[in-house]
Short mmCIF file of C-alpha atoms in Angstrom, two decimals:
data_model
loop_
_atom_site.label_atom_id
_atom_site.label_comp_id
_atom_site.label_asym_id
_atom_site.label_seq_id
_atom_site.Cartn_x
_atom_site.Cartn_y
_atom_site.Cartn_z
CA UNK A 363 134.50 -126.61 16.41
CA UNK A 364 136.38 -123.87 17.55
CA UNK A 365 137.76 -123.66 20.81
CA UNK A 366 138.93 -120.87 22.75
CA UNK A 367 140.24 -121.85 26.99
CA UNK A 368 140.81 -119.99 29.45
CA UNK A 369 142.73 -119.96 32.55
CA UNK A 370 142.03 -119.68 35.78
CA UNK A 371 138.11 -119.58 36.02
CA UNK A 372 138.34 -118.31 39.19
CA UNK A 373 140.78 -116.39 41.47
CA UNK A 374 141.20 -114.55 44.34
CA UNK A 375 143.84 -112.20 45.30
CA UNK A 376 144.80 -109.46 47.62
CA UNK A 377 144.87 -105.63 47.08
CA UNK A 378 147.87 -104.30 45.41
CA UNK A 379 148.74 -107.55 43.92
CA UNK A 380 148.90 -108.43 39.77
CA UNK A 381 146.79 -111.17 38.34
CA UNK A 382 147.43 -112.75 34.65
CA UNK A 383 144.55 -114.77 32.89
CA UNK A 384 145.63 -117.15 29.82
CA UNK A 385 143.56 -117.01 26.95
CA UNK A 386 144.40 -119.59 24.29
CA UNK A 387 142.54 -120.88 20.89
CA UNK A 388 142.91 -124.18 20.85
CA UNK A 389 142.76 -125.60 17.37
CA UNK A 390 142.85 -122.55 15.37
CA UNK A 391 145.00 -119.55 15.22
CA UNK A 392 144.16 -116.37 16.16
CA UNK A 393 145.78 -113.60 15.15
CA UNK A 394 143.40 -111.22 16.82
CA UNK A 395 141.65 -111.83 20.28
CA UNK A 396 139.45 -109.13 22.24
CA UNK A 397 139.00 -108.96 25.99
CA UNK A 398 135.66 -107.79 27.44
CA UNK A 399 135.07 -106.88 31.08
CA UNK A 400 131.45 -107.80 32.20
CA UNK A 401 130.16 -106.44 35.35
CA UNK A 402 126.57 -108.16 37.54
CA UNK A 403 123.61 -107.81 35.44
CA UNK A 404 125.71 -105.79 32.76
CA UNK A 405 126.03 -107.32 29.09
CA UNK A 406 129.74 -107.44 27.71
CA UNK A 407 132.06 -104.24 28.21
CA UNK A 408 135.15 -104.82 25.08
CA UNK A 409 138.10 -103.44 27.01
CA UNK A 410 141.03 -104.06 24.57
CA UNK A 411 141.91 -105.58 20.94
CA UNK A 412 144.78 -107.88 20.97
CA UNK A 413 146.92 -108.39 18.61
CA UNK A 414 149.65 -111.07 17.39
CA UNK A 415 152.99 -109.44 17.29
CA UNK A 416 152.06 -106.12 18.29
CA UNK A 417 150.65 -103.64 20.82
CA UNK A 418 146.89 -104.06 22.07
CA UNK A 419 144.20 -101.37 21.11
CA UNK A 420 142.59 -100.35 24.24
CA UNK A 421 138.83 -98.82 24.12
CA UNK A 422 138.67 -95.35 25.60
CA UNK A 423 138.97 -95.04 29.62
CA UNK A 424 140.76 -98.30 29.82
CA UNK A 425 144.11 -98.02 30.94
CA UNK A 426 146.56 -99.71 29.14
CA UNK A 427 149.29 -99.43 31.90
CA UNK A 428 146.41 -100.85 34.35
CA UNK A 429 145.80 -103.93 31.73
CA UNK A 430 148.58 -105.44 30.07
CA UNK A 431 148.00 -107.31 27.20
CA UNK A 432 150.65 -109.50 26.25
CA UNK A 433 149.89 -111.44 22.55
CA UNK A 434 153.43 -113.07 21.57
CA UNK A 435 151.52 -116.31 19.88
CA UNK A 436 149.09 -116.93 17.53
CA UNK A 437 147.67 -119.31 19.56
CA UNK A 438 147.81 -117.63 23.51
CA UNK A 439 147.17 -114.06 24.73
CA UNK A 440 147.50 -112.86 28.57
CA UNK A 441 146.03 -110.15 30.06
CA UNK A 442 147.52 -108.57 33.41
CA UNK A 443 145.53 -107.10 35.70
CA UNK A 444 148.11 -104.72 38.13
CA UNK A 445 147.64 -103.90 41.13
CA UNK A 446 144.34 -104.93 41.39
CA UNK A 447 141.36 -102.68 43.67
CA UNK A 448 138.47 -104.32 44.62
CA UNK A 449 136.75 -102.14 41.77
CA UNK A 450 138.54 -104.77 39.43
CA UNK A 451 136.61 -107.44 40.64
CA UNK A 452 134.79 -108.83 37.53
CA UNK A 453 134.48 -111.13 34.85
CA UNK A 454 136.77 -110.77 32.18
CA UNK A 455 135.95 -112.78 28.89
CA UNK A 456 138.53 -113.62 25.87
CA UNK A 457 137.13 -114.16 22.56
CA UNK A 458 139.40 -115.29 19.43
CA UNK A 459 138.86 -115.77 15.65
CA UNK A 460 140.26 -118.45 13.24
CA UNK A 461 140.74 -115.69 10.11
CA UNK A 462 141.65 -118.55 8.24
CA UNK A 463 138.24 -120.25 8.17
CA UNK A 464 136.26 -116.69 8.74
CA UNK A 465 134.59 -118.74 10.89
CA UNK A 466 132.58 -116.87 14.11
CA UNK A 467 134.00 -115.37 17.14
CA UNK A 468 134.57 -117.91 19.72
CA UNK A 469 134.54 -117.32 23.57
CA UNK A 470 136.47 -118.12 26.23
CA UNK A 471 134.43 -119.55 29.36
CA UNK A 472 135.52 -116.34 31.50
CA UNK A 473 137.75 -115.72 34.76
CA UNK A 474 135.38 -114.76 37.62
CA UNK A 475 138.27 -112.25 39.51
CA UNK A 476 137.42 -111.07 42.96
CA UNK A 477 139.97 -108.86 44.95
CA UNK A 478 139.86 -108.70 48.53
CA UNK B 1236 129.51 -102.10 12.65
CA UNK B 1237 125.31 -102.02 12.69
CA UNK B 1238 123.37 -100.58 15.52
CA UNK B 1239 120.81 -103.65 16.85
CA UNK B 1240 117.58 -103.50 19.26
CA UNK B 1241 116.46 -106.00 21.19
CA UNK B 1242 113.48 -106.23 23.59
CA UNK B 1243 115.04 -106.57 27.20
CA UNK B 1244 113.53 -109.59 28.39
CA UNK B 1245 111.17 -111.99 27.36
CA UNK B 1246 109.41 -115.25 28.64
CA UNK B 1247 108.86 -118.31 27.32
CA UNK B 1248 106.71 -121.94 28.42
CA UNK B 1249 109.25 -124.96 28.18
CA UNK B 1250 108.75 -126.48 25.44
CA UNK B 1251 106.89 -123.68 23.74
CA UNK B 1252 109.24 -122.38 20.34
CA UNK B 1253 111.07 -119.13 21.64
CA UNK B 1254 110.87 -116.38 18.79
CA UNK B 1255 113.20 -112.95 19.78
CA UNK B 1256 113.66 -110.24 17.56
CA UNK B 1257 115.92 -108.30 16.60
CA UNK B 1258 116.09 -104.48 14.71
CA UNK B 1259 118.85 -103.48 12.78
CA UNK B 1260 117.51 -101.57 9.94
CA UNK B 1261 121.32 -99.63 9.19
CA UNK B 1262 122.74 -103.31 8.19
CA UNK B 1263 125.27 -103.30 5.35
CA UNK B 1264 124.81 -105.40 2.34
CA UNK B 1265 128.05 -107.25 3.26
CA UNK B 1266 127.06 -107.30 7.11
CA UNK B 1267 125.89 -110.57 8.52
CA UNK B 1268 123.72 -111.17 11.48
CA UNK B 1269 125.06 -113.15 14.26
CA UNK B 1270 123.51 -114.26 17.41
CA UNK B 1271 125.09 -115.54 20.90
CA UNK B 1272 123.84 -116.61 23.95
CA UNK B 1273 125.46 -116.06 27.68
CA UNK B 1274 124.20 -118.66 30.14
CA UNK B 1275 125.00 -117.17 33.54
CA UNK B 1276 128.75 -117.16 34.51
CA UNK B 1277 129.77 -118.49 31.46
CA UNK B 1278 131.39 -116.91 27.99
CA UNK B 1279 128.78 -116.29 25.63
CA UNK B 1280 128.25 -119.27 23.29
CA UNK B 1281 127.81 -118.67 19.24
CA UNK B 1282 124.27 -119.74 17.97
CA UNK B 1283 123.80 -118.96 14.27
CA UNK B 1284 124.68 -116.77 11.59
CA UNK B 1285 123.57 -115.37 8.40
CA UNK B 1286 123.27 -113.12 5.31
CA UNK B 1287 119.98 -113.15 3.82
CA UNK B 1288 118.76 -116.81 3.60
CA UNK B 1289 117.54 -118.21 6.63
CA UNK B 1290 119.60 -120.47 8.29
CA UNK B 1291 118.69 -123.55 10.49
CA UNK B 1292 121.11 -125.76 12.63
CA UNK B 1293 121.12 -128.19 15.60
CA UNK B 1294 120.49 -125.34 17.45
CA UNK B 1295 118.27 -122.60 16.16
CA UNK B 1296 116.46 -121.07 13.12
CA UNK B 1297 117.34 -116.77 12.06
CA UNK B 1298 114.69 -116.18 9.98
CA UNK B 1299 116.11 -112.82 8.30
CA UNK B 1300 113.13 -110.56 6.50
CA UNK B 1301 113.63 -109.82 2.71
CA UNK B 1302 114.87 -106.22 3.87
CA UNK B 1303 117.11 -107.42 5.90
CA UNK B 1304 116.33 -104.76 8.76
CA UNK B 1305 115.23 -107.44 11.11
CA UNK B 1306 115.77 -110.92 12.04
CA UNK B 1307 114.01 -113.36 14.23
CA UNK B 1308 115.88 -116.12 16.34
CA UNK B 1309 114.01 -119.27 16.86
CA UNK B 1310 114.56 -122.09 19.59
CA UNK B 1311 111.78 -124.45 17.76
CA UNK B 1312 111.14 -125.84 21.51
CA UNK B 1313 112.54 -124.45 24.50
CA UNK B 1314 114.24 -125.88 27.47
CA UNK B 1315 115.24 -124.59 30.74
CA UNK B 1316 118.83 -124.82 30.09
CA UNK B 1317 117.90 -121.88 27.09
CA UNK B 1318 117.10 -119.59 29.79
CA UNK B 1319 120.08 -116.80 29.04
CA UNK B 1320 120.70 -113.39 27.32
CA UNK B 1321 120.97 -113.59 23.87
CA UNK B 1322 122.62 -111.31 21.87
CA UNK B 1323 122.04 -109.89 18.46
CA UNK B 1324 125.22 -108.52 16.49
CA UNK B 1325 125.70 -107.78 13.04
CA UNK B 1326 129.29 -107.45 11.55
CA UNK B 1327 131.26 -107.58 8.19
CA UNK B 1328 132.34 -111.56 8.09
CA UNK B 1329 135.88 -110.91 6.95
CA UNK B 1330 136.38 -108.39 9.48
CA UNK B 1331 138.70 -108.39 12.40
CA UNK B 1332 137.14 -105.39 13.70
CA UNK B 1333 135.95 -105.55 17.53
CA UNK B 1334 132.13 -106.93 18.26
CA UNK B 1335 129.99 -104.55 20.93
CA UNK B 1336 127.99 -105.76 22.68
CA UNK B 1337 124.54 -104.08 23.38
CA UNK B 1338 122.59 -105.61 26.44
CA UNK B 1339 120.71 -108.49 24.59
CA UNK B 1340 117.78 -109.79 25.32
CA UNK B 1341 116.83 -111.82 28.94
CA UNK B 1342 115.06 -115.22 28.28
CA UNK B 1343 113.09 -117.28 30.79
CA UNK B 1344 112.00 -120.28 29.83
CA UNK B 1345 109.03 -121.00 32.70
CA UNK B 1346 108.34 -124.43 33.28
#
């Protein structure tokens, strides 16, 4: 089936540094993936639509200069977390789809991100 | 995309089948429902999906009722690794639009 990886699965890093996760579909291509934010105890939080080619979608009070979103393949998107606060520490989730096949959305197994 | 409910938590013997339902009486005729599952500190995992016919797999049963306003989810016999949130959405197939999340439903399977 469908398989979406992501990279790191954990990491730590200082205040006031940047952070990149990898999110890649493995055997499929996605033109569209979505990033979700999920804080302890909360369910999934969608924090930005990304998109092959072109600029990310963000969801309202997410800011886009905060969260880069970088798509440039159909097959890997990276999201940049700048400057990170300790109030970014979270688990951010990737999830792709293979619009070929219509098949279901497909997760990534999440980057646990704590800044110090 | 459709509005679900979903109790918040529910409990469940091991080895006892593991029904949770689901609510979403504003589905679309072209909306399917989908269900995931998030096992703690992990990405949430896909389960099943369907239309109107219920659907079985290595996994799970959706039993969908003829009005499609509500769906059941069945683990036919429940293990301890089931214990996770599971997650109701219904969404257009062909659609590329983004899937939200509501807060699912808690399951602990009790030995």
């Amino acid at each position: 089936g469908a398989v979406v990886s992501q990279h790191p699965s954990r990491v730590i890093c200082k205040s006031g540094t940047s952070v990149k996760i990898e999110c890649r579909s493995l055997d499929f291509q996605a033109t569209t993936m979505f990033w979700y934010r999920q804080f302890p105890k909360q369910s999934l939080m969608l924090m930005a639509t990304s998109n092959e080619g072109s600029k990310a979608t963000y969801e309202q009070g997410v800011e886009k200069d905060k969260f880069l979103i970088n798509h440039a393949s159909l097959t890997l998107s990276t999201l940049t977390v700048t400057s990170a606060h300790p109030e970014d520490s979270s688990f951010y989730i990737c999830s792709a789809r293979d619009g070929q096949t219509n098949s279901p959305l497909h997760f990534g197994n999440g980057t646990r991100l704590t800044v110090t | 995309d459709a509005k679900t409910t979903q109790p918040p938590s529910m409990d469940c013997a091991e080895g006892r089948a593991a029904n949770l339902p689901c609510n979403h009486s504003t589905i679309s005729g072209n909306e399917y429902v989908y269900w995931y599952r998030q096992i703690h500190s992990q990405g949430p995992q896909y389960i099943i999906h369907g239309l109107k016919n219920n659907e079985t797999n290595e996994m799970a049963s959706l039993i969908i009722t003829e009005d499609r306003k509500s769906s059941t989810l069945i683990l036919p016999h429940a293990t301890l690794r089931d214990t996770a949130v599971y997650y109701c959405i219904v969404r257009v197939k062909t659609s590329y639009d983004k899937v939200i999340f509501g807060p699912g439903t808690s399951l602990s399977v009790i030995p």
